[in-house]
Short mmCIF file of C-alpha atoms and ligand atoms in Angstrom, two decimals:
data_model
loop_
_atom_site.label_atom_id
_atom_site.label_comp_id
_atom_site.label_asym_id
_atom_site.label_seq_id
_atom_site.Cartn_x
_atom_site.Cartn_y
_atom_site.Cartn_z
CA MET A 1 -8.53 21.37 9.36
CA PRO A 2 -8.27 17.66 9.19
CA TYR A 3 -8.28 14.88 6.45
CA LEU A 4 -9.63 11.95 5.08
CA PHE A 5 -7.28 9.87 3.21
CA HIS A 6 -9.33 7.13 1.08
CA LEU A 7 -7.78 3.94 1.83
CA GLY A 8 -7.09 0.78 -1.05
CA ARG A 9 -8.97 -2.92 -0.65
CA GLU A 10 -7.26 -3.86 2.47
CA THR A 11 -7.86 -1.30 4.81
CA GLU A 12 -6.70 -2.76 6.76
CA ILE A 13 -2.74 -3.56 6.04
CA CYS A 14 -4.13 -0.08 4.35
CA ILE A 15 -4.16 1.73 8.16
CA ALA A 16 -1.12 0.13 9.50
CA GLU A 17 0.94 1.69 6.66
CA LEU A 18 -0.73 5.24 8.02
CA GLN A 19 0.41 4.76 10.96
CA SER A 20 4.37 4.67 9.86
CA PHE A 21 3.49 9.08 9.72
CA TYR A 22 0.71 9.26 11.73
CA PRO A 23 0.52 7.16 15.00
CA ASN A 24 -3.33 8.77 15.78
CA LEU A 25 -4.89 8.66 13.05
CA LYS A 26 -8.42 7.42 13.88
CA SER A 27 -10.28 5.00 11.04
CA PHE A 28 -13.36 4.20 10.01
CA ASN A 29 -15.01 1.49 7.24
CA VAL A 30 -18.53 3.04 5.45
CA GLU A 31 -19.85 -0.14 3.66
CA LYS A 32 -16.19 -1.52 2.00
CA TYR A 33 -14.48 1.54 1.47
CA GLY A 34 -12.00 2.39 4.05
CA PHE A 35 -11.28 5.98 5.28
CA ALA A 36 -8.32 7.12 7.22
CA LEU A 37 -8.58 10.54 9.50
CA VAL A 38 -5.76 13.46 10.31
CA GLU A 39 -5.45 15.92 12.38
CA GLU A 40 -2.39 17.68 12.31
CA ASP A 41 -1.30 19.36 8.55
CA VAL A 42 -0.46 17.53 4.99
CA ASN A 43 2.10 17.29 2.92
CA PRO A 44 0.02 16.42 -0.67
CA GLY A 45 3.30 15.12 -2.12
CA ILE A 46 2.55 12.52 0.82
CA ILE A 47 0.73 10.30 -1.82
CA ASP A 48 2.71 9.28 -3.42
CA HIS A 49 5.33 7.36 -0.70
CA LEU A 50 1.60 5.97 0.35
CA GLY A 51 1.10 2.33 -1.25
CA GLY A 52 -2.50 1.74 0.72
CA THR A 53 -4.01 5.48 0.23
CA ILE A 54 -5.96 5.85 -3.35
CA LYS A 55 -6.29 9.64 -2.67
CA ILE A 56 -6.02 12.24 -0.10
CA SER A 57 -8.86 15.23 0.91
CA LYS A 58 -9.83 18.04 2.18
CA ILE A 59 -11.69 18.13 5.30
CA VAL A 60 -13.49 21.33 4.19
CA GLN A 61 -16.46 21.04 7.00
CA GLU A 62 -17.43 18.97 9.83
CA LEU A 63 -21.60 17.94 10.39
CA PRO A 64 -23.18 15.70 13.47
CA LYS A 65 -24.42 12.24 12.19
CA LYS A 66 -28.09 13.86 14.04
CA MET A 67 -28.70 16.73 12.32
CA PRO A 68 -31.10 16.80 9.29
CA VAL A 69 -27.70 18.18 6.45
CA ASN A 70 -29.79 19.24 3.39
CA PHE A 71 -26.52 18.49 1.29
CA THR A 72 -27.59 19.79 -2.29
CA GLU A 73 -28.23 22.86 -0.43
CA ILE A 74 -23.90 21.99 1.13
CA ILE A 75 -22.61 21.66 -2.62
CA LYS A 76 -24.78 25.22 -4.33
CA LYS A 77 -22.97 27.01 -1.33
CA GLU A 78 -19.43 24.64 -2.10
CA ILE A 79 -19.73 25.72 -5.76
CA GLN A 80 -19.86 28.54 -5.17
CA ASP A 81 -17.22 29.71 -3.32
CA ILE A 82 -14.03 26.37 -5.01
CA GLU A 83 -11.97 28.48 -6.64
CA LYS A 84 -12.41 27.81 -10.48
CA GLY A 85 -9.32 28.91 -12.15
CA GLU A 86 -9.09 29.53 -15.16
CA GLY A 87 -11.32 28.55 -18.94
CA LYS A 88 -13.81 25.46 -18.65
CA PHE A 89 -14.29 24.10 -15.03
CA ILE A 90 -13.61 20.40 -14.44
CA TYR A 91 -15.55 18.92 -11.76
CA GLY A 92 -16.62 14.74 -10.03
CA ILE A 93 -19.05 13.86 -7.19
CA ASN A 94 -18.55 11.44 -4.62
CA VAL A 95 -20.50 10.16 -2.14
CA TYR A 96 -19.44 8.02 -0.46
CA PRO A 97 -20.82 5.13 0.54
CA SER A 98 -22.64 5.41 -3.41
CA GLN A 99 -26.16 6.55 -3.60
CA THR A 100 -27.05 6.72 -7.10
CA ASN A 101 -30.01 8.70 -6.27
CA LEU A 102 -28.07 11.68 -4.33
CA LEU A 103 -25.14 12.29 -6.55
CA LYS A 104 -27.40 12.38 -9.07
CA LYS A 105 -29.59 15.16 -7.17
CA LEU A 106 -25.83 16.71 -5.99
CA LEU A 107 -24.72 16.74 -9.40
CA LYS A 108 -27.87 18.88 -11.14
CA ALA A 109 -27.82 21.15 -7.78
CA ALA A 110 -24.05 22.23 -8.81
CA LYS A 111 -24.44 22.02 -12.85
CA GLU A 112 -27.62 25.06 -12.18
CA THR A 113 -25.30 27.10 -9.22
CA LEU A 114 -22.49 26.97 -12.07
CA LYS A 115 -25.17 27.62 -14.67
CA ALA A 116 -26.80 31.10 -13.01
CA GLU A 117 -23.11 32.27 -12.32
CA ASP A 118 -22.95 31.92 -16.13
CA ILE A 119 -19.66 29.09 -15.93
CA SER A 120 -18.20 27.55 -18.46
CA SER A 121 -18.32 23.94 -17.04
CA ARG A 122 -18.78 20.40 -16.82
CA TYR A 123 -18.63 17.32 -14.43
CA LEU A 124 -16.73 13.12 -15.22
CA ASN A 125 -19.42 11.18 -13.78
CA GLN A 126 -20.59 9.14 -15.81
CA ASP A 127 -23.71 7.09 -15.50
CA ALA A 128 -24.20 8.77 -12.57
CA GLU A 129 -20.65 6.90 -10.41
CA ASN A 130 -18.67 7.20 -8.44
CA LEU A 131 -15.32 8.38 -9.89
CA SER A 132 -12.48 6.01 -11.07
CA SER A 133 -8.85 7.45 -9.58
CA ALA A 134 -7.99 8.60 -13.18
CA GLY A 135 -11.24 10.55 -13.18
CA SER A 136 -10.40 12.04 -9.55
CA ALA A 137 -7.03 13.10 -11.07
CA HIS A 138 -7.87 15.10 -13.91
CA CYS A 139 -11.18 17.73 -11.91
CA GLN A 140 -11.66 19.61 -9.39
CA ASP A 141 -13.21 16.21 -7.32
CA ILE A 142 -15.65 17.24 -4.46
CA ASN A 143 -16.42 14.46 -1.77
CA VAL A 144 -19.38 13.39 0.52
CA VAL A 145 -18.84 11.41 3.16
CA PHE A 146 -21.09 9.56 5.88
CA GLY A 147 -19.23 8.12 8.37
CA GLU A 148 -20.33 6.88 11.59
CA GLU A 149 -20.36 9.47 13.88
CA LYS A 150 -20.43 12.92 11.38
CA ASN A 151 -20.67 13.60 7.56
CA TYR A 152 -18.47 15.65 5.54
CA LEU A 153 -18.09 17.67 3.55
CA THR A 154 -14.69 17.28 1.03
CA GLU A 155 -12.29 18.35 -1.13
CA THR A 156 -9.33 15.71 -2.98
CA ILE A 157 -6.34 17.61 -2.82
CA ALA A 158 -4.12 14.21 -3.50
CA VAL A 159 -4.17 11.64 -6.11
CA GLN A 160 -2.74 7.80 -6.26
CA ASN A 161 -0.31 8.48 -9.70
CA ILE A 162 -2.18 5.00 -10.67
CA ASP A 163 -0.09 6.12 -13.90
CA ALA A 164 3.09 5.53 -12.10
CA TYR A 165 2.45 1.96 -10.39
CA SER A 166 1.14 1.05 -13.94
CA LYS A 167 4.66 1.51 -15.43
CA ARG A 168 6.70 0.56 -12.31
CA ASP A 169 5.23 -2.77 -12.84
CA TYR A 170 3.94 -3.79 -16.38
CA GLY A 171 7.18 -1.58 -17.95
CA ARG A 172 10.02 -3.06 -16.20
CA PRO A 173 11.93 -5.41 -19.01
CA LYS A 174 12.63 -8.38 -16.87
CA ARG A 175 9.13 -9.86 -15.43
CA ASP A 176 8.97 -13.34 -13.38
CA GLY A 177 5.36 -14.47 -13.43
CA LEU A 178 6.14 -17.35 -12.10
CA SER A 179 7.67 -16.87 -8.32
CA GLY A 180 5.51 -14.62 -7.81
CA MET A 181 6.34 -10.39 -7.97
CA LEU A 182 5.27 -8.33 -5.53
CA PRO A 183 3.49 -5.11 -7.19
CA PRO A 184 5.04 -2.08 -6.47
CA LYS A 185 2.28 -0.16 -3.36
CA LEU A 186 2.50 -3.90 -1.70
CA ALA A 187 6.52 -3.27 -1.77
CA GLN A 188 5.95 0.84 -0.59
CA VAL A 189 3.29 -0.76 2.19
CA MET A 190 6.59 -2.66 3.50
CA ILE A 191 9.68 -0.25 3.54
CA ASN A 192 6.65 1.84 5.13
CA LEU A 193 5.72 -0.64 7.67
CA ALA A 194 9.81 -1.38 8.95
CA LYS A 195 9.44 3.23 9.32
CA PRO A 196 13.28 4.17 7.85
CA LYS A 197 14.72 7.27 8.63
CA LYS A 198 17.49 8.94 6.85
CA GLY A 199 20.38 6.77 6.13
CA THR A 200 18.96 3.29 7.00
CA ILE A 201 19.97 0.62 4.32
CA VAL A 202 16.61 -1.45 3.86
CA ILE A 203 18.42 -5.54 2.32
CA ASP A 204 16.52 -8.02 0.74
CA PRO A 205 17.71 -11.24 1.44
CA PHE A 206 14.90 -12.93 -1.44
CA CYS A 207 14.92 -10.39 -3.95
CA GLY A 208 13.47 -11.79 -6.68
CA SER A 209 12.52 -9.09 -9.87
CA GLY A 210 14.19 -6.35 -7.64
CA THR A 211 10.62 -4.81 -6.34
CA ILE A 212 11.47 -3.59 -3.56
CA SER A 213 15.30 -2.20 -4.00
CA GLN A 214 13.42 -0.81 -6.66
CA GLU A 215 11.04 1.31 -3.85
CA THR A 216 13.38 1.62 -1.71
CA ILE A 217 15.82 4.63 -3.45
CA LEU A 218 12.70 5.89 -5.42
CA MET A 219 12.19 6.28 -1.75
CA GLY A 220 15.38 8.13 -0.73
CA PHE A 221 17.39 5.41 0.27
CA ASP A 222 19.74 2.70 0.25
CA SER A 223 19.09 -1.05 -1.21
CA THR A 224 21.75 -4.14 -1.37
CA ALA A 225 19.81 -7.11 -2.58
CA TYR A 226 20.57 -11.02 -2.65
CA ASP A 227 18.66 -13.75 -4.32
CA ILE A 228 19.74 -17.43 -4.54
CA SER A 229 18.74 -17.42 -8.29
CA GLU A 230 21.69 -16.91 -10.85
CA LYS A 231 19.07 -15.43 -13.03
CA ALA A 232 17.10 -13.40 -10.45
CA VAL A 233 20.65 -11.91 -9.77
CA PHE A 234 20.66 -11.09 -13.60
CA ASP A 235 17.12 -9.41 -13.32
CA THR A 236 17.62 -7.43 -10.33
CA LYS A 237 20.61 -6.01 -11.52
CA ILE A 238 18.60 -6.16 -15.18
CA ASN A 239 15.20 -3.44 -13.89
CA ILE A 240 17.39 -1.71 -12.22
CA GLU A 241 19.41 -0.44 -14.54
CA TRP A 242 15.95 0.64 -16.41
CA PHE A 243 14.15 1.79 -12.72
CA LYS A 244 17.56 4.60 -12.57
CA LYS A 245 17.64 5.35 -16.01
CA GLU A 246 13.27 6.69 -16.27
CA PHE A 247 12.23 7.56 -11.96
CA GLN A 248 16.39 8.98 -11.47
CA PRO A 249 15.30 8.07 -8.28
CA LYS A 250 17.75 9.95 -4.71
CA GLY A 251 18.91 5.74 -2.97
CA ASN A 252 21.64 2.79 -4.74
CA LEU A 253 21.21 -0.59 -5.26
CA LEU A 254 24.79 -0.38 -3.05
CA GLU A 255 24.74 -4.13 -3.73
CA ILE A 256 23.52 -6.55 -5.66
CA SER A 257 24.70 -10.91 -5.10
CA GLN A 258 24.29 -14.46 -5.48
CA LYS A 259 23.71 -15.39 -2.15
CA ASP A 260 21.69 -17.69 0.38
CA ALA A 261 19.45 -16.27 2.60
CA THR A 262 19.96 -19.39 5.33
CA LYS A 263 22.95 -18.33 5.17
CA LEU A 264 23.59 -14.18 5.83
CA THR A 265 26.26 -13.83 7.97
CA ALA A 266 26.73 -10.04 9.99
CA THR A 267 29.13 -8.86 7.48
CA ASP A 268 26.17 -10.24 4.96
CA TYR A 269 23.51 -7.06 6.92
CA THR A 270 25.93 -4.34 8.41
CA LYS A 271 28.95 -3.85 5.36
CA PHE A 272 27.86 -0.74 4.05
CA GLY A 273 26.16 0.76 7.80
CA LYS A 274 24.72 -0.59 10.82
CA ASN A 275 21.05 0.96 10.35
CA ILE A 276 19.26 -1.04 8.51
CA ALA A 277 15.63 -2.69 8.07
CA ILE A 278 14.74 -6.38 6.29
CA VAL A 279 12.52 -6.11 4.32
CA THR A 280 11.07 -8.65 1.98
CA GLU A 281 9.46 -11.35 0.49
CA SER A 282 10.56 -14.56 0.74
CA TYR A 283 9.77 -17.72 -1.00
CA LEU A 284 6.28 -18.90 -1.63
CA GLY A 285 6.63 -22.51 -2.64
CA PRO A 286 5.90 -23.71 -6.18
CA PRO A 287 3.18 -22.02 -8.68
CA GLN A 288 0.21 -24.10 -8.24
CA ARG A 289 -1.66 -26.27 -11.15
CA HIS A 290 -5.48 -26.18 -8.75
CA ILE A 291 -7.20 -24.65 -5.40
CA PRO A 292 -5.44 -27.24 -3.62
CA THR A 293 -7.83 -28.71 -0.29
CA PRO A 294 -7.77 -27.28 3.83
CA THR A 295 -5.02 -29.80 4.28
CA GLU A 296 -3.02 -29.77 0.97
CA ALA A 297 -2.07 -25.92 1.96
CA GLN A 298 -1.56 -26.18 5.60
CA LYS A 299 0.87 -28.70 4.08
CA THR A 300 2.90 -26.52 1.72
CA LEU A 301 2.86 -23.74 4.30
CA ASP A 302 4.91 -26.53 7.01
CA ASP A 303 6.63 -27.20 3.59
CA LEU A 304 8.18 -23.74 3.27
CA GLU A 305 8.61 -22.63 7.08
CA ASN A 306 11.88 -24.00 7.24
CA ILE A 307 12.99 -21.76 5.17
CA TYR A 308 11.61 -18.65 6.87
CA LEU A 309 12.99 -19.75 10.35
CA ASP A 310 16.32 -20.96 8.65
CA PHE A 311 16.23 -17.40 7.40
CA LEU A 312 15.42 -15.70 10.93
CA LYS A 313 18.06 -18.01 12.67
CA THR A 314 20.51 -16.38 10.62
CA GLU A 315 23.27 -13.09 11.65
CA ILE A 316 19.90 -10.19 11.60
CA PRO A 317 21.65 -7.66 13.97
CA LYS A 318 19.90 -6.91 17.83
CA GLY A 319 17.25 -4.24 16.93
CA THR A 320 16.47 -5.47 13.29
CA THR A 321 13.04 -4.40 12.17
CA VAL A 322 11.98 -7.73 9.38
CA VAL A 323 8.85 -6.86 7.26
CA LEU A 324 8.09 -10.65 5.87
CA ALA A 325 5.91 -10.96 2.88
CA ILE A 326 5.35 -15.46 3.48
CA PRO A 327 1.91 -16.90 1.25
CA PHE A 328 -1.78 -17.75 2.35
CA PHE A 329 -4.10 -19.75 1.41
CA ASN A 330 -6.94 -17.91 0.20
CA LEU A 331 -9.88 -20.94 0.05
CA LYS A 332 -12.79 -20.31 1.05
CA PRO A 333 -14.45 -20.46 3.24
CA SER A 334 -11.79 -20.11 6.12
CA PRO A 335 -7.50 -19.21 4.85
CA VAL A 336 -4.86 -21.09 5.91
CA ILE A 337 -2.51 -19.12 7.24
CA LEU A 338 1.21 -20.47 9.08
CA ALA A 339 0.13 -19.22 12.65
CA SER A 340 2.75 -21.22 13.90
CA LEU A 341 6.21 -19.24 12.39
CA ILE A 342 4.72 -15.86 13.74
CA TYR A 343 5.54 -18.25 17.80
CA LYS A 344 8.66 -20.00 16.91
CA ALA A 345 9.31 -16.32 15.89
CA GLU A 346 9.56 -15.75 18.97
CA GLY A 347 10.92 -18.54 19.93
CA LEU A 348 14.20 -16.90 18.11
CA GLY A 349 14.50 -13.94 19.90
CA TYR A 350 11.48 -11.83 18.31
CA SER A 351 9.43 -9.05 19.07
CA ILE A 352 6.39 -9.07 16.80
CA PRO A 353 4.17 -5.66 17.64
CA ALA A 354 0.28 -6.05 18.58
CA LEU A 355 -0.38 -4.12 15.20
CA THR A 356 0.35 -7.81 13.60
CA GLN A 357 0.29 -10.99 16.12
CA LYS A 358 -1.78 -12.71 13.55
CA GLY A 359 0.12 -10.84 10.71
CA LEU A 360 -2.15 -8.50 7.41
CA PHE A 361 -2.88 -9.80 4.66
CA TYR A 362 -3.19 -9.05 1.10
CA ALA A 363 -4.09 -11.80 -1.52
CA ARG A 364 -5.79 -9.21 -5.12
CA LYS A 365 -9.50 -10.65 -6.12
CA ASN A 366 -9.66 -14.89 -7.28
CA GLN A 367 -5.56 -14.64 -6.09
CA ILE A 368 -5.23 -18.01 -3.89
CA VAL A 369 -2.15 -17.64 -3.16
CA GLY A 370 -2.53 -14.17 -1.17
CA ARG A 371 0.23 -12.56 0.98
CA MET A 372 0.69 -12.01 4.71
CA ILE A 373 3.16 -9.69 5.86
CA LEU A 374 4.14 -10.45 8.91
CA ILE A 375 6.75 -7.53 10.63
CA PHE A 376 9.39 -8.56 13.43
CA LYS A 377 12.42 -7.20 16.45
CA LYS A 378 15.68 -9.10 16.68
CA GLU A 379 15.63 -8.42 20.59
CA VAL A 380 18.65 -10.09 20.48
CA PRO A 381 22.06 -10.43 19.80
CA ALA A 382 22.35 -13.34 16.61
CA LYS A 383 24.33 -16.08 17.88
CA VAL A 384 27.91 -15.96 15.90
C1 SAM B 401 8.75 -14.46 -4.28
S1 SAM B 401 9.19 -14.08 -5.22
C2 SAM B 401 11.06 -12.54 -4.50
C3 SAM B 401 9.97 -11.64 -5.75
C4 SAM B 401 10.94 -10.46 -4.94
N1 SAM B 401 9.61 -9.77 -4.35
C5 SAM B 401 9.54 -9.80 -6.58
O1 SAM B 401 8.99 -9.20 -6.69
O2 SAM B 401 10.50 -9.14 -7.60
C6 SAM B 401 11.66 -15.51 -3.66
C7 SAM B 401 13.16 -15.54 -4.44
O3 SAM B 401 13.33 -15.75 -3.25
C8 SAM B 401 14.33 -17.49 -3.87
N2 SAM B 401 14.84 -17.23 -3.21
C9 SAM B 401 14.57 -18.66 -2.92
N3 SAM B 401 15.18 -19.15 -1.39
C10 SAM B 401 15.96 -18.51 -1.35
C11 SAM B 401 17.15 -19.18 0.09
N4 SAM B 401 17.89 -19.84 0.16
N5 SAM B 401 17.62 -17.92 -0.66
C12 SAM B 401 17.58 -16.23 -0.87
N6 SAM B 401 16.77 -17.09 -2.31
C13 SAM B 401 15.92 -16.94 -2.67
C14 SAM B 401 13.60 -17.12 -5.16
O4 SAM B 401 15.22 -17.22 -5.95
C15 SAM B 401 13.03 -16.35 -5.80
O5 SAM B 401 13.63 -15.30 -6.62
#
């Protein structure tokens, strides 16, 4: 049976990340919820490597959209069939898109079924709401999904470990709110977009406090990191020492040193091996003290463009994938982005996969400066 991946808020980025693992996935949205349907074997452990997937569920039953479906009967049967284990049976039911009345009916039907079987049980849905990730992680979690072409009954097999992400983010000894720090989830997504293979060294030339290196070594790859700021280099060293103690990552940080990313040489890139990927969040510009006008926002981005171009002009070896996060202004009614970087990078010998021709966008709710993620592939040898 296939699987449903329940995606995070920025569904486009989440799908792009998943495509690195499952190129044939099909995706669909149900109101604000995004899903990807994967028709191959899935190891539940993959959830720890995916920043953009909230939970994975196994499809137990697939139903055509047009047939009238009695979900109350379906839930009763599911509850009878499901493996209960020892002790009190703790469960939860979710309906996508949310439908409070239907959810109440399903919870009632499940409770009655369990009572009739004399099974001691409790459900975690408070106020007849869908469960949060924390809830889904602590119970037998069942989902009813009204999809575009089909409806699905699914059982959750893996849930993102939000406590671990939170520790990897807020638990770090050194944090730098001023320059900006990537959320570990987004760092993971960016690393996955580079599709590193066994032995790939992930290089972060604008490392800041070291989020990309930390997530790289946790995923089992080695990393090197540079930053122009002495403080950032120091912070990254402290953070990675802490990270190694707390998480015992399989990968290593091979080097962290103070360098200007616009002056890196071929040796800086390849001294530990030729199999490299560059994953980085560049300088985001000065902190914004007020909401800029679209003209001010565009000027800020235009002023930053040279640093990105100068970095792309460095001796990046042919064939290297560069996943680059730069700022965009999440203004209403339309965002302000640095569109020119895309064709200018093409002029420097980079190709851009169709997937990110327009960029992938990530912004927290109400965040003015979001991240635009671009993927480049160096097609011509570097001019030395
Ligand atoms: C947005 S921060 C990176 C944050 C990082 N991704 C993290 O999660 O901690 C950008 C970093 O670029 C660095 N930077 C700015 N100009 C640079 C340059 N020319 N070469 C290298 N680093 C530079 C800044 O010192 C800053 O630490």
